[in-house]
Amino acid sequence: MRVGLYGGSFNPAHAGHRHVGLMALRRLRLDRLWWLVTPGNPLKARGDLASLDTRIGAARALAAHPRIAVTGFEAEIGARFTLETLRYLRARRPGVRFVWIMGADSLASFHRWRGFREIADLVPIAVVDRPGFTLSASSSPAARFLDAHRVDERDAGALADLAPPAWVYLHGPRSTLSSTALRAGGAY
């Protein structure tokens, strides 16, 4: 089983999230995609964070795809960091080939994540390009650290079968939608 893990606040979930999800399912040849709605991002202020139940409900309504599951299980297991979530999943589902999916904006700050090197050693990573982050993500400390393990985009469909560290940068149609901008515009 090949499962993509797409974590985030989803505050609010929007069509750009669905676009990334559908692209990941297709380009990475995934069997399933799990949207992991986080209780809160340790690198972001929580002041304007909608309740977990509200964000999960909105994400489920938006995902609307038989191979996308939306879950808030990180709150249930008490995981605060991606590293904790991945350790938990790898220990309990050793036969599943997980792939972590993030936007280019996340790659730009990935070096600030707790245990980013161990995350890269636990699962292959797919980075989806986002407007305004192409260059900063590609030249970020994490991208430079992982450069020797970058997979050609033409081989993205094999990523789940590769031993980590391995990562791919996916290009294609990009969504300009942003949860931050939607909140600023009063959409949530």
C-alpha positions in Angstrom: 0.0 0.0 0.0 1.3 3.4 -1.0 0.0 6.2 1.2 0.7 9.9 0.9 0.6 12.0 4.1 -0.4 15.6 3.6 -0.2 17.4 6.8 -1.3 21.0 7.6 -3.5 23.3 9.5 -6.1 23.5 6.7 -7.2 26.8 8.3 -9.2 26.9 6.1 -9.1 24.0 3.6 -9.3 25.3 0.1 -9.3 24.2 -3.6 -5.5 24.5 -3.6 -5.2 21.7 -1.0 -7.4 19.5 -3.2 -5.3 20.4 -6.3 -2.2 19.3 -4.4 -3.9 16.1 -3.2 -5.1 15.1 -6.7 -1.7 15.8 -8.2 0.0 13.7 -5.6 -2.3 10.8 -6.0 -1.7 10.8 -9.8 2.0 11.7 -10.1 3.2 9.6 -7.1 0.9 6.7 -8.0 -0.5 6.5 -4.5 -3.2 4.1 -3.4 -4.5 6.5 -0.8 -3.8 10.0 0.5 -4.3 11.0 4.2 -4.9 14.7 5.0 -3.5 15.1 8.5 -5.3 18.1 10.0 -2.9 19.2 12.7 -4.1 20.4 16.1 -1.7 23.3 15.6 1.6 24.2 13.9 4.4 24.8 16.4 5.9 27.3 14.0 2.7 29.4 13.6 0.7 31.5 16.0 -2.5 29.8 17.1 -4.6 33.0 17.6 -6.7 32.6 14.5 -6.8 28.9 14.4 -10.4 27.5 14.0 -11.3 24.5 16.1 -9.9 21.1 15.0 -13.5 19.7 14.4 -14.4 22.7 12.2 -11.2 22.3 10.1 -11.7 18.6 9.8 -15.3 19.0 8.7 -14.4 21.6 6.1 -11.5 19.5 4.8 -13.7 16.4 4.4 -16.3 18.4 2.5 -13.7 19.8 0.2 -11.7 16.6 -0.3 -14.7 14.6 -1.6 -12.6 11.8 -3.2 -12.8 8.1 -2.5 -9.0 7.8 -2.1 -8.6 10.8 0.2 -9.1 10.4 3.9 -9.2 13.4 6.2 -8.1 12.7 9.8 -7.2 14.6 13.0 -5.6 11.5 14.6 -2.5 13.5 15.6 -4.5 15.1 18.3 -5.7 11.6 19.4 -2.1 10.3 19.7 -0.8 13.5 21.2 1.6 14.3 18.4 2.8 17.9 18.2 5.5 17.4 15.6 5.6 15.7 12.2 8.5 13.6 13.5 6.3 12.1 16.2 3.5 11.3 13.7 5.9 9.6 11.3 7.6 7.5 14.1 4.1 6.5 15.3 2.9 5.5 11.8 6.1 3.7 10.8 6.0 1.6 14.1 2.4 0.6 13.6 2.2 0.2 9.9 5.6 -1.2 8.8 4.3 -2.6 5.6 2.9 0.7 4.3 5.1 2.8 2.0 4.4 6.3 3.2 5.4 9.5 1.3 5.3 12.9 3.0 3.8 15.6 0.9 4.5 19.3 1.4 4.3 22.6 -0.5 7.3 24.5 -1.6 6.6 27.0 1.1 7.2 24.3 3.7 10.4 23.1 2.1 11.7 26.7 2.4 11.3 26.4 6.2 11.8 22.7 6.6 15.2 23.1 8.3 13.3 24.7 11.2 11.1 21.6 11.8 12.0 19.5 14.7 14.1 16.6 13.5 13.9 17.5 9.8 16.9 15.2 9.0 15.2 12.3 10.8 12.0 13.0 8.9 13.9 12.7 5.7 15.4 9.4 6.9 11.9 8.0 7.7 10.0 8.6 4.5 10.4 9.9 1.0 9.2 13.4 0.5 7.3 15.0 -2.4 7.4 18.8 -2.7 4.8 20.5 -4.7 5.7 23.9 -6.3 3.8 27.0 -5.1 3.7 30.4 -6.6 6.4 32.7 -5.0 8.4 29.8 -3.5 10.1 28.1 -6.4 13.5 29.7 -5.9 13.5 30.1 -2.1 12.5 26.4 -1.6 15.1 25.1 -4.1 17.9 27.1 -2.4 16.7 26.5 1.2 19.0 24.9 3.8 16.9 21.7 3.7 17.0 21.5 -0.1 20.7 21.9 -0.1 21.1 19.3 2.6 19.0 16.8 0.7 20.3 17.7 -2.8 22.1 14.4 -3.3 18.9 12.5 -2.7 16.7 14.4 -5.2 14.9 12.2 -7.6 14.2 13.3 -11.2 10.6 14.5 -11.5 10.1 12.0 -14.4 10.6 9.2 -11.8 8.1 10.6 -9.3 5.8 7.6 -9.6 8.6 5.4 -8.1 9.1 7.6 -5.0 7.1 5.5 -2.6 9.3 2.5 -3.5 12.6 4.3 -2.8 14.5 4.0 0.5 14.7 7.4 2.2 16.2 9.8 2.1 14.6 10.5 -1.3 12.7 13.5 -2.5 11.1 14.9 -5.6 10.1 18.4 -6.6 6.8 18.4 -8.5 6.0 21.2 -11.0 2.8 21.8 -12.9 -0.3 23.9 -12.7 -0.1 25.9 -9.4 -2.8 27.3 -7.2 -2.5 30.8 -6.0 -4.9 30.1 -3.1 -3.5 30.5 0.4 -5.2 29.9 3.8 -3.4 32.9 5.1 -4.9 35.1 2.4 -8.3 33.6 2.8 -8.3 34.3 6.5 -7.1 37.9 5.9 -10.0 38.3 3.5 -12.5 37.1 6.1 -13.2 33.8 4.5 -13.1 31.9 7.8 
